Amino acid sequence: MHATFGKVEQVSSVPVKQRLWNVVFPPEDMGVNAHFAQEAAALYGAGYASDGDRLSASQLRQCFVDRTSIRIPAGSRFSSEGYFNGFPAAYWSAWTQVHSVTLTMHVSGEVRVRIWHSNSRARVTRVYSDEHNSGSLAVPVDISSLGAGGWLWFEVEAVQHAVVMSDAAWLSDSRPLQPASSVSLAITTMNKPEWCMRQFRLIARYADLSIIDRIVVVDQGTQHVEDCPGFAELEGSLSGKLHIIHQANIGGSGGFSRGMYEVLQQHTSGYALLLDDDTVIEPESISRAVAFARQCSEPTIVGGNMLFLTEPTRLCSLAETYNAKGVFWQAADGTPEFPDLAEKPFIKQQWLHRRADADYNAWWLCMIPSRVIETIGLAYPFFIKNDDVEYGVRAQEAGFRTVTVPGICLWHQSWFDKNDILDWQAYFHIRNKIIMGLLHSPYPCGGNLFRQMLKASLSATVKMRYSAVQLHIMAVEDILQGPEHVGKILSTRIADIRAMLSHEPDAQTKPIDQLPKLVRERNTRQTRALRTHALLNLFHQLTPPRLNNRRIVDGYIEPTKIYGPINDRVHVGRLQVTSIPPERYTSLPVLTDRRSDHWKAMSAMDSALTVDVEHQRGTLLLRHPLIAAAKLSRVIAAYFRLACQWNTYRRRYRAAFAEMTSPDWWQRKFHM
């Protein structure tokens, strides 16, 4: 069954309908720099010259006239195919009452307009083609058959002379089922006032302020946005909607809970849209999220995608799901992780055309209906990590769906070059995953949870990150003290973690010029053995380290890659070294570029360097078998104790759960 179209009418004015999806173009001041603005243009569509060649992102950007208009040279064509200006019909067909849409636009000359749709297999069908002269046009298209997958997009070709296409949008006759039509934004920030200013500026200039009740900023830091130059003027441009609240640092869960709490207290907004501070939102995403939510038959959490600020066309994931047996989150089945949307033509990325269903949406951009908040409460006091996952799972258990809608998005700082499972955040990763298992896992002992936790502790040990193992111990011991203790330490545990790490050698950094410059060489066979004989290499962990491991390191470590010199003249049994400054480590061969293989490459190492070239600092990691054995013994004992009493702790945490997510409980934390 194919999408169909009705009779096309040349109209002087388009009848009033429900506006679902405006086609917009990126403004000049979008993003953080000129590179971002140029690269991001590829997400908004495609341009084709008269000879059929596809325009580059920079050439396409030169065609943009303003936020809603594009100039198309004679003989050329513009296509809305792509992540942001394509219409994700599958999601509207599957999860809303909308089964037919109407494309409207205005053109300034003679054009040929075509409309296409794809299906879940990325097979393309043309559903409309006709020529039009200057004026407005409206083309109805049926999308009822596209629930499993498929997008709509259009092409406008300038027939004889250059034309301007403007005000294109997808509309619907369907009256909204959800009465709430306004939203309050809730932004949590911590010492990032310049990021907040950028976000306010984009919203003031390009968002539809008529649907925004308030912009609630929960400031938990010491550097305040009100102190930024130009704040007063920017505050005025937001028409009195900006409200800044200062409170103690109780983490992302505390900041977002405060935002949700304020929305409930005001009784004016139907939705709370949660936003990270260090992001660049596409302002049109706000209107799209509200339009989608209003057309859903039941209150629905509407989420947006994250793209990387440093690589504007790279997507984090299309949708994310929760694995209850392993108590972890992952990309939805059949979707890649970190795909580059500009790497292939839109229609060649088949995974993008299948509807991807989410179990939760990260709180970088997540719109929660007030009715959902009233029903299931605020965030669990995790401080950071897992609060958004837990909330989505809780909502799902209460009968509320989460839909991550492509084309609703923002750009966020990438964590591609970070490894937060080994730094101070290791405590929250371990503690909060285990609590997630206690709260929601239907399996004995959380299914595979303890296997995952043991793997994490063993991996950190092999990687000579003994401070991370100490944080694992602290995390489990806190869980063993019960849910009341977890709530009690909400605002204080971060200081305890920092104090503990100040005494751990592998958590300290030094200036680059104070780090070793001698690196051990290996031949190709030895390098291959690092990966293929990893289990045998683990016995190396039981042996004393090289006496010169402080002066000669075995490699350079970064979050995704491990580097080391390869020299096939090296003989087995002989130690040969090369001298290379730490700031030049990336010129060395890559021993592995898979994060999951780091433990294999490091299993035979006695020392290694991590280097932050940008800040000219690094850390010397040293193998200590006795420390490793002592910490591993403690953490395994803690895991064993918790596993033996799993049912007892599961009852305790579930019994305290409703109270610890209630507005009354959180109110005491807001004003402590």
Short mmCIF file of N, CA and C in Angstrom, two decimals, residues 32-156:
data_model
loop_
_atom_site.label_atom_id
_atom_site.label_comp_id
_atom_site.label_asym_id
_atom_site.label_seq_id
_atom_site.Cartn_x
_atom_site.Cartn_y
_atom_site.Cartn_z
N VAL A 32 28.35 27.08 17.54
CA VAL A 32 29.43 27.67 18.33
C VAL A 32 30.51 28.32 17.48
N ASN A 33 30.56 28.01 16.18
CA ASN A 33 31.57 28.62 15.31
C ASN A 33 31.15 28.45 13.85
N ALA A 34 31.98 28.99 12.95
CA ALA A 34 31.66 28.96 11.51
C ALA A 34 31.65 27.53 10.98
N HIS A 35 32.56 26.70 11.47
CA HIS A 35 32.61 25.30 11.03
C HIS A 35 31.29 24.60 11.34
N PHE A 36 30.79 24.81 12.55
CA PHE A 36 29.52 24.19 12.93
C PHE A 36 28.41 24.62 11.98
N ALA A 37 28.28 25.92 11.75
CA ALA A 37 27.20 26.46 10.92
C ALA A 37 27.24 25.87 9.52
N GLN A 38 28.44 25.69 8.99
CA GLN A 38 28.57 25.17 7.62
C GLN A 38 28.23 23.69 7.57
N GLU A 39 28.80 22.90 8.48
CA GLU A 39 28.60 21.46 8.44
C GLU A 39 27.15 21.08 8.75
N ALA A 40 26.52 21.81 9.67
CA ALA A 40 25.15 21.47 10.07
C ALA A 40 24.15 21.65 8.93
N ALA A 41 24.49 22.45 7.93
CA ALA A 41 23.56 22.71 6.82
C ALA A 41 23.13 21.43 6.13
N ALA A 42 24.00 20.41 6.13
CA ALA A 42 23.70 19.15 5.45
C ALA A 42 22.50 18.44 6.07
N LEU A 43 22.16 18.75 7.31
CA LEU A 43 21.03 18.11 7.98
C LEU A 43 19.69 18.67 7.50
N TYR A 44 19.70 19.85 6.88
CA TYR A 44 18.47 20.56 6.56
C TYR A 44 17.97 20.30 5.15
N GLY A 45 18.62 19.43 4.42
CA GLY A 45 18.17 19.12 3.07
C GLY A 45 19.33 18.95 2.12
N ALA A 46 19.00 18.90 0.83
CA ALA A 46 20.02 18.70 -0.20
C ALA A 46 19.72 19.61 -1.38
N GLY A 47 20.77 20.14 -1.98
CA GLY A 47 20.62 20.95 -3.19
C GLY A 47 21.29 20.26 -4.36
N TYR A 48 20.70 20.41 -5.55
CA TYR A 48 21.25 19.78 -6.75
C TYR A 48 21.35 20.83 -7.85
N ALA A 49 22.53 20.92 -8.45
CA ALA A 49 22.75 21.86 -9.54
C ALA A 49 22.03 21.38 -10.80
N SER A 50 22.03 22.24 -11.82
CA SER A 50 21.31 21.90 -13.06
C SER A 50 21.88 20.66 -13.74
N ASP A 51 23.17 20.36 -13.50
CA ASP A 51 23.76 19.16 -14.09
C ASP A 51 23.55 17.91 -13.24
N GLY A 52 22.81 18.05 -12.14
CA GLY A 52 22.51 16.91 -11.28
C GLY A 52 23.48 16.69 -10.14
N ASP A 53 24.60 17.42 -10.15
CA ASP A 53 25.57 17.26 -9.06
C ASP A 53 25.01 17.79 -7.75
N ARG A 54 25.30 17.08 -6.68
CA ARG A 54 24.83 17.50 -5.36
C ARG A 54 25.70 18.63 -4.83
N LEU A 55 25.06 19.66 -4.26
CA LEU A 55 25.79 20.79 -3.71
C LEU A 55 26.46 20.39 -2.40
N SER A 56 27.59 20.97 -2.14
CA SER A 56 28.25 20.77 -0.85
C SER A 56 27.47 21.51 0.23
N ALA A 57 27.78 21.22 1.48
CA ALA A 57 27.09 21.88 2.59
C ALA A 57 27.28 23.39 2.53
N SER A 58 28.49 23.85 2.18
CA SER A 58 28.74 25.29 2.11
C SER A 58 27.98 25.92 0.95
N GLN A 59 27.89 25.23 -0.19
CA GLN A 59 27.13 25.75 -1.33
C GLN A 59 25.64 25.82 -1.00
N LEU A 60 25.15 24.80 -0.32
CA LEU A 60 23.73 24.79 0.07
C LEU A 60 23.44 25.94 1.02
N ARG A 61 24.34 26.18 1.94
CA ARG A 61 24.13 27.23 2.92
C ARG A 61 24.00 28.60 2.26
N GLN A 62 24.70 28.81 1.16
CA GLN A 62 24.64 30.09 0.46
C GLN A 62 23.26 30.34 -0.16
N CYS A 63 22.47 29.27 -0.31
CA CYS A 63 21.13 29.41 -0.89
C CYS A 63 20.09 29.83 0.15
N PHE A 64 20.41 29.66 1.43
CA PHE A 64 19.44 30.01 2.47
C PHE A 64 19.26 31.53 2.51
N VAL A 65 18.02 31.98 2.43
CA VAL A 65 17.71 33.41 2.47
C VAL A 65 17.50 33.87 3.91
N ASP A 66 16.66 33.15 4.61
CA ASP A 66 16.40 33.43 6.03
C ASP A 66 15.91 32.15 6.67
N ARG A 67 15.31 32.27 7.82
CA ARG A 67 14.91 31.09 8.59
C ARG A 67 13.92 30.20 7.85
N THR A 68 13.07 30.76 6.99
CA THR A 68 12.02 29.97 6.35
C THR A 68 12.08 30.01 4.82
N SER A 69 13.13 30.61 4.25
CA SER A 69 13.18 30.78 2.79
C SER A 69 14.51 30.29 2.22
N ILE A 70 14.43 29.80 0.97
CA ILE A 70 15.62 29.37 0.26
C ILE A 70 15.51 29.81 -1.20
N ARG A 71 16.61 30.28 -1.75
CA ARG A 71 16.66 30.68 -3.15
C ARG A 71 17.19 29.52 -3.97
N ILE A 72 16.45 29.14 -5.02
CA ILE A 72 16.82 28.00 -5.86
C ILE A 72 17.19 28.54 -7.23
N PRO A 73 18.47 28.42 -7.65
CA PRO A 73 18.89 28.93 -8.96
C PRO A 73 18.16 28.22 -10.10
N ALA A 74 18.09 28.88 -11.26
CA ALA A 74 17.42 28.33 -12.43
C ALA A 74 17.99 26.95 -12.77
N GLY A 75 17.10 25.99 -13.00
CA GLY A 75 17.51 24.64 -13.36
C GLY A 75 17.94 23.79 -12.18
N SER A 76 18.07 24.37 -11.02
CA SER A 76 18.50 23.62 -9.83
C SER A 76 17.28 23.20 -9.02
N ARG A 77 17.51 22.37 -8.03
CA ARG A 77 16.40 21.94 -7.19
C ARG A 77 16.86 21.79 -5.74
N PHE A 78 15.89 22.00 -4.87
CA PHE A 78 16.11 21.78 -3.44
C PHE A 78 15.23 20.63 -3.00
N SER A 79 15.81 19.74 -2.19
CA SER A 79 15.06 18.62 -1.63
C SER A 79 15.13 18.70 -0.11
N SER A 80 14.00 18.49 0.54
CA SER A 80 13.98 18.49 2.01
C SER A 80 14.40 17.14 2.58
N GLU A 81 14.87 16.24 1.73
CA GLU A 81 15.35 14.94 2.21
C GLU A 81 16.46 15.16 3.25
N GLY A 82 16.37 14.48 4.32
CA GLY A 82 17.39 14.63 5.35
C GLY A 82 16.81 14.57 6.73
N TYR A 83 17.69 14.56 7.70
CA TYR A 83 17.28 14.33 9.08
C TYR A 83 16.36 15.42 9.62
N PHE A 84 16.66 16.69 9.36
CA PHE A 84 15.90 17.72 10.05
C PHE A 84 14.67 18.19 9.30
N ASN A 85 14.71 18.30 8.00
CA ASN A 85 13.55 18.82 7.27
C ASN A 85 12.73 17.75 6.56
N GLY A 86 13.18 16.49 6.63
CA GLY A 86 12.29 15.42 6.24
C GLY A 86 11.19 15.30 7.28
N PHE A 87 10.07 14.73 6.91
CA PHE A 87 8.95 14.54 7.84
C PHE A 87 8.91 13.07 8.25
N PRO A 88 9.18 12.76 9.55
CA PRO A 88 9.25 11.36 10.00
C PRO A 88 7.86 10.75 10.14
N ALA A 89 7.28 10.42 9.01
CA ALA A 89 5.86 10.02 8.97
C ALA A 89 5.58 8.79 9.82
N ALA A 90 6.53 7.87 9.91
CA ALA A 90 6.29 6.64 10.66
C ALA A 90 5.91 6.92 12.10
N TYR A 91 6.57 7.88 12.73
CA TYR A 91 6.33 8.17 14.13
C TYR A 91 4.96 8.83 14.32
N TRP A 92 4.59 9.69 13.39
CA TRP A 92 3.27 10.32 13.46
C TRP A 92 2.17 9.30 13.19
N SER A 93 2.40 8.42 12.23
CA SER A 93 1.38 7.42 11.90
C SER A 93 1.19 6.41 13.02
N ALA A 94 2.30 6.02 13.67
CA ALA A 94 2.24 4.97 14.69
C ALA A 94 1.72 5.47 16.03
N TRP A 95 2.10 6.68 16.44
CA TRP A 95 1.88 7.09 17.82
C TRP A 95 0.92 8.27 17.98
N THR A 96 0.41 8.82 16.90
CA THR A 96 -0.56 9.91 17.01
C THR A 96 -1.80 9.56 16.21
N GLN A 97 -2.79 10.42 16.28
CA GLN A 97 -4.02 10.22 15.52
C GLN A 97 -3.89 10.73 14.09
N VAL A 98 -2.73 11.29 13.74
CA VAL A 98 -2.56 11.90 12.42
C VAL A 98 -2.30 10.80 11.38
N HIS A 99 -3.16 10.71 10.38
CA HIS A 99 -3.01 9.72 9.32
C HIS A 99 -2.96 10.35 7.94
N SER A 100 -3.11 11.67 7.91
CA SER A 100 -3.01 12.40 6.65
C SER A 100 -2.42 13.77 6.94
N VAL A 101 -1.51 14.21 6.08
CA VAL A 101 -0.90 15.53 6.26
C VAL A 101 -1.00 16.30 4.95
N THR A 102 -0.81 17.59 5.06
CA THR A 102 -0.85 18.46 3.88
C THR A 102 0.43 19.27 3.81
N LEU A 103 1.12 19.19 2.69
CA LEU A 103 2.29 20.02 2.46
C LEU A 103 1.85 21.37 1.92
N THR A 104 2.29 22.44 2.57
CA THR A 104 2.01 23.78 2.06
C THR A 104 3.33 24.52 1.87
N MET A 105 3.34 25.44 0.95
CA MET A 105 4.51 26.29 0.72
C MET A 105 4.12 27.46 -0.16
N HIS A 106 5.01 28.43 -0.28
CA HIS A 106 4.82 29.56 -1.19
C HIS A 106 6.04 29.62 -2.10
N VAL A 107 5.80 29.82 -3.40
CA VAL A 107 6.89 29.91 -4.37
C VAL A 107 6.76 31.21 -5.16
N SER A 108 7.91 31.74 -5.62
CA SER A 108 7.92 33.06 -6.27
C SER A 108 8.02 32.98 -7.78
N GLY A 109 7.95 31.80 -8.36
CA GLY A 109 8.07 31.67 -9.81
C GLY A 109 7.61 30.30 -10.26
N GLU A 110 8.01 29.93 -11.48
CA GLU A 110 7.58 28.65 -12.04
C GLU A 110 8.45 27.53 -11.47
N VAL A 111 7.79 26.52 -10.88
CA VAL A 111 8.52 25.42 -10.25
C VAL A 111 7.86 24.10 -10.59
N ARG A 112 8.64 23.05 -10.42
CA ARG A 112 8.11 21.68 -10.48
C ARG A 112 8.26 21.10 -9.07
N VAL A 113 7.16 20.65 -8.50
CA VAL A 113 7.16 20.13 -7.14
C VAL A 113 6.92 18.62 -7.18
N ARG A 114 7.76 17.89 -6.46
CA ARG A 114 7.60 16.45 -6.32
C ARG A 114 7.57 16.10 -4.83
N ILE A 115 6.77 15.09 -4.49
CA ILE A 115 6.73 14.59 -3.12
C ILE A 115 7.05 13.10 -3.15
N TRP A 116 7.88 12.69 -2.22
CA TRP A 116 8.32 11.30 -2.15
C TRP A 116 8.03 10.75 -0.75
N HIS A 117 7.89 9.44 -0.69
CA HIS A 117 7.90 8.80 0.62
C HIS A 117 8.74 7.54 0.56
N SER A 118 9.32 7.18 1.71
CA SER A 118 10.04 5.92 1.83
C SER A 118 9.23 4.99 2.71
N ASN A 119 9.65 3.71 2.75
CA ASN A 119 9.03 2.79 3.70
C ASN A 119 10.11 2.27 4.64
N SER A 120 9.80 1.26 5.44
CA SER A 120 10.74 0.78 6.44
C SER A 120 11.98 0.15 5.83
N ARG A 121 11.93 -0.19 4.55
CA ARG A 121 13.09 -0.76 3.86
C ARG A 121 13.84 0.29 3.03
N ALA A 122 13.47 1.54 3.22
CA ALA A 122 14.08 2.66 2.50
C ALA A 122 13.81 2.58 0.99
N ARG A 123 12.71 1.97 0.62
CA ARG A 123 12.29 1.98 -0.78
C ARG A 123 11.46 3.23 -1.03
N VAL A 124 11.75 3.90 -2.13
CA VAL A 124 11.21 5.23 -2.38
C VAL A 124 10.07 5.18 -3.41
N THR A 125 9.00 5.91 -3.12
CA THR A 125 7.87 6.02 -4.04
C THR A 125 7.54 7.50 -4.24
N ARG A 126 7.40 7.90 -5.49
CA ARG A 126 6.96 9.27 -5.78
C ARG A 126 5.43 9.31 -5.70
N VAL A 127 4.90 10.22 -4.89
CA VAL A 127 3.46 10.28 -4.70
C VAL A 127 2.83 11.53 -5.32
N TYR A 128 3.68 12.42 -5.81
CA TYR A 128 3.12 13.63 -6.43
C TYR A 128 4.18 14.29 -7.30
N SER A 129 3.74 14.83 -8.45
CA SER A 129 4.62 15.62 -9.32
C SER A 129 3.76 16.52 -10.19
N ASP A 130 4.05 17.84 -10.14
CA ASP A 130 3.28 18.77 -10.96
C ASP A 130 4.02 20.10 -11.00
N GLU A 131 3.64 20.94 -11.98
CA GLU A 131 4.24 22.27 -12.09
C GLU A 131 3.29 23.32 -11.52
N HIS A 132 3.89 24.38 -10.94
CA HIS A 132 3.12 25.44 -10.32
C HIS A 132 3.77 26.78 -10.63
N ASN A 133 2.94 27.82 -10.69
CA ASN A 133 3.44 29.18 -10.84
C ASN A 133 3.40 29.88 -9.48
N SER A 134 3.83 31.12 -9.47
CA SER A 134 3.93 31.88 -8.22
C SER A 134 2.64 31.79 -7.40
N GLY A 135 2.82 31.66 -6.10
CA GLY A 135 1.69 31.60 -5.20
C GLY A 135 1.86 30.51 -4.17
N SER A 136 0.78 30.21 -3.48
CA SER A 136 0.79 29.17 -2.45
C SER A 136 0.17 27.91 -3.00
N LEU A 137 0.56 26.78 -2.44
CA LEU A 137 -0.01 25.51 -2.85
C LEU A 137 -0.18 24.61 -1.64
N ALA A 138 -1.09 23.66 -1.76
CA ALA A 138 -1.35 22.71 -0.69
C ALA A 138 -1.57 21.34 -1.29
N VAL A 139 -0.83 20.34 -0.82
CA VAL A 139 -0.92 18.98 -1.35
C VAL A 139 -1.17 18.01 -0.20
N PRO A 140 -2.33 17.36 -0.14
CA PRO A 140 -2.59 16.37 0.91
C PRO A 140 -1.91 15.03 0.61
N VAL A 141 -1.43 14.38 1.62
CA VAL A 141 -0.75 13.09 1.48
C VAL A 141 -1.19 12.17 2.61
N ASP A 142 -1.57 10.95 2.26
CA ASP A 142 -1.97 9.96 3.26
C ASP A 142 -0.73 9.25 3.80
N ILE A 143 -0.63 9.10 5.14
CA ILE A 143 0.52 8.44 5.73
C ILE A 143 0.11 7.23 6.58
N SER A 144 -1.13 6.79 6.46
CA SER A 144 -1.65 5.73 7.33
C SER A 144 -0.92 4.41 7.16
N SER A 145 -0.28 4.21 6.02
CA SER A 145 0.41 2.93 5.77
C SER A 145 1.86 2.92 6.22
N LEU A 146 2.32 4.01 6.81
CA LEU A 146 3.76 4.16 7.06
C LEU A 146 4.15 3.95 8.53
N GLY A 147 3.30 3.31 9.31
CA GLY A 147 3.58 3.16 10.73
C GLY A 147 4.84 2.39 11.05
N ALA A 148 5.21 1.43 10.24
CA ALA A 148 6.41 0.63 10.52
C ALA A 148 7.70 1.35 10.14
N GLY A 149 7.57 2.32 9.28
CA GLY A 149 8.76 3.05 8.85
C GLY A 149 8.46 3.89 7.64
N GLY A 150 9.22 4.97 7.49
CA GLY A 150 9.05 5.81 6.32
C GLY A 150 9.05 7.29 6.63
N TRP A 151 9.55 8.07 5.68
CA TRP A 151 9.60 9.53 5.76
C TRP A 151 8.89 10.12 4.55
N LEU A 152 8.50 11.38 4.68
CA LEU A 152 8.05 12.18 3.55
C LEU A 152 9.06 13.29 3.31
N TRP A 153 9.27 13.63 2.04
CA TRP A 153 10.05 14.82 1.72
C TRP A 153 9.63 15.32 0.34
N PHE A 154 10.03 16.53 0.02
CA PHE A 154 9.61 17.13 -1.25
C PHE A 154 10.82 17.72 -1.97
N GLU A 155 10.64 17.92 -3.26
CA GLU A 155 11.63 18.60 -4.09
C GLU A 155 10.96 19.79 -4.77
N VAL A 156 11.68 20.89 -4.85
CA VAL A 156 11.23 22.04 -5.61
C VAL A 156 12.31 22.36 -6.63
#
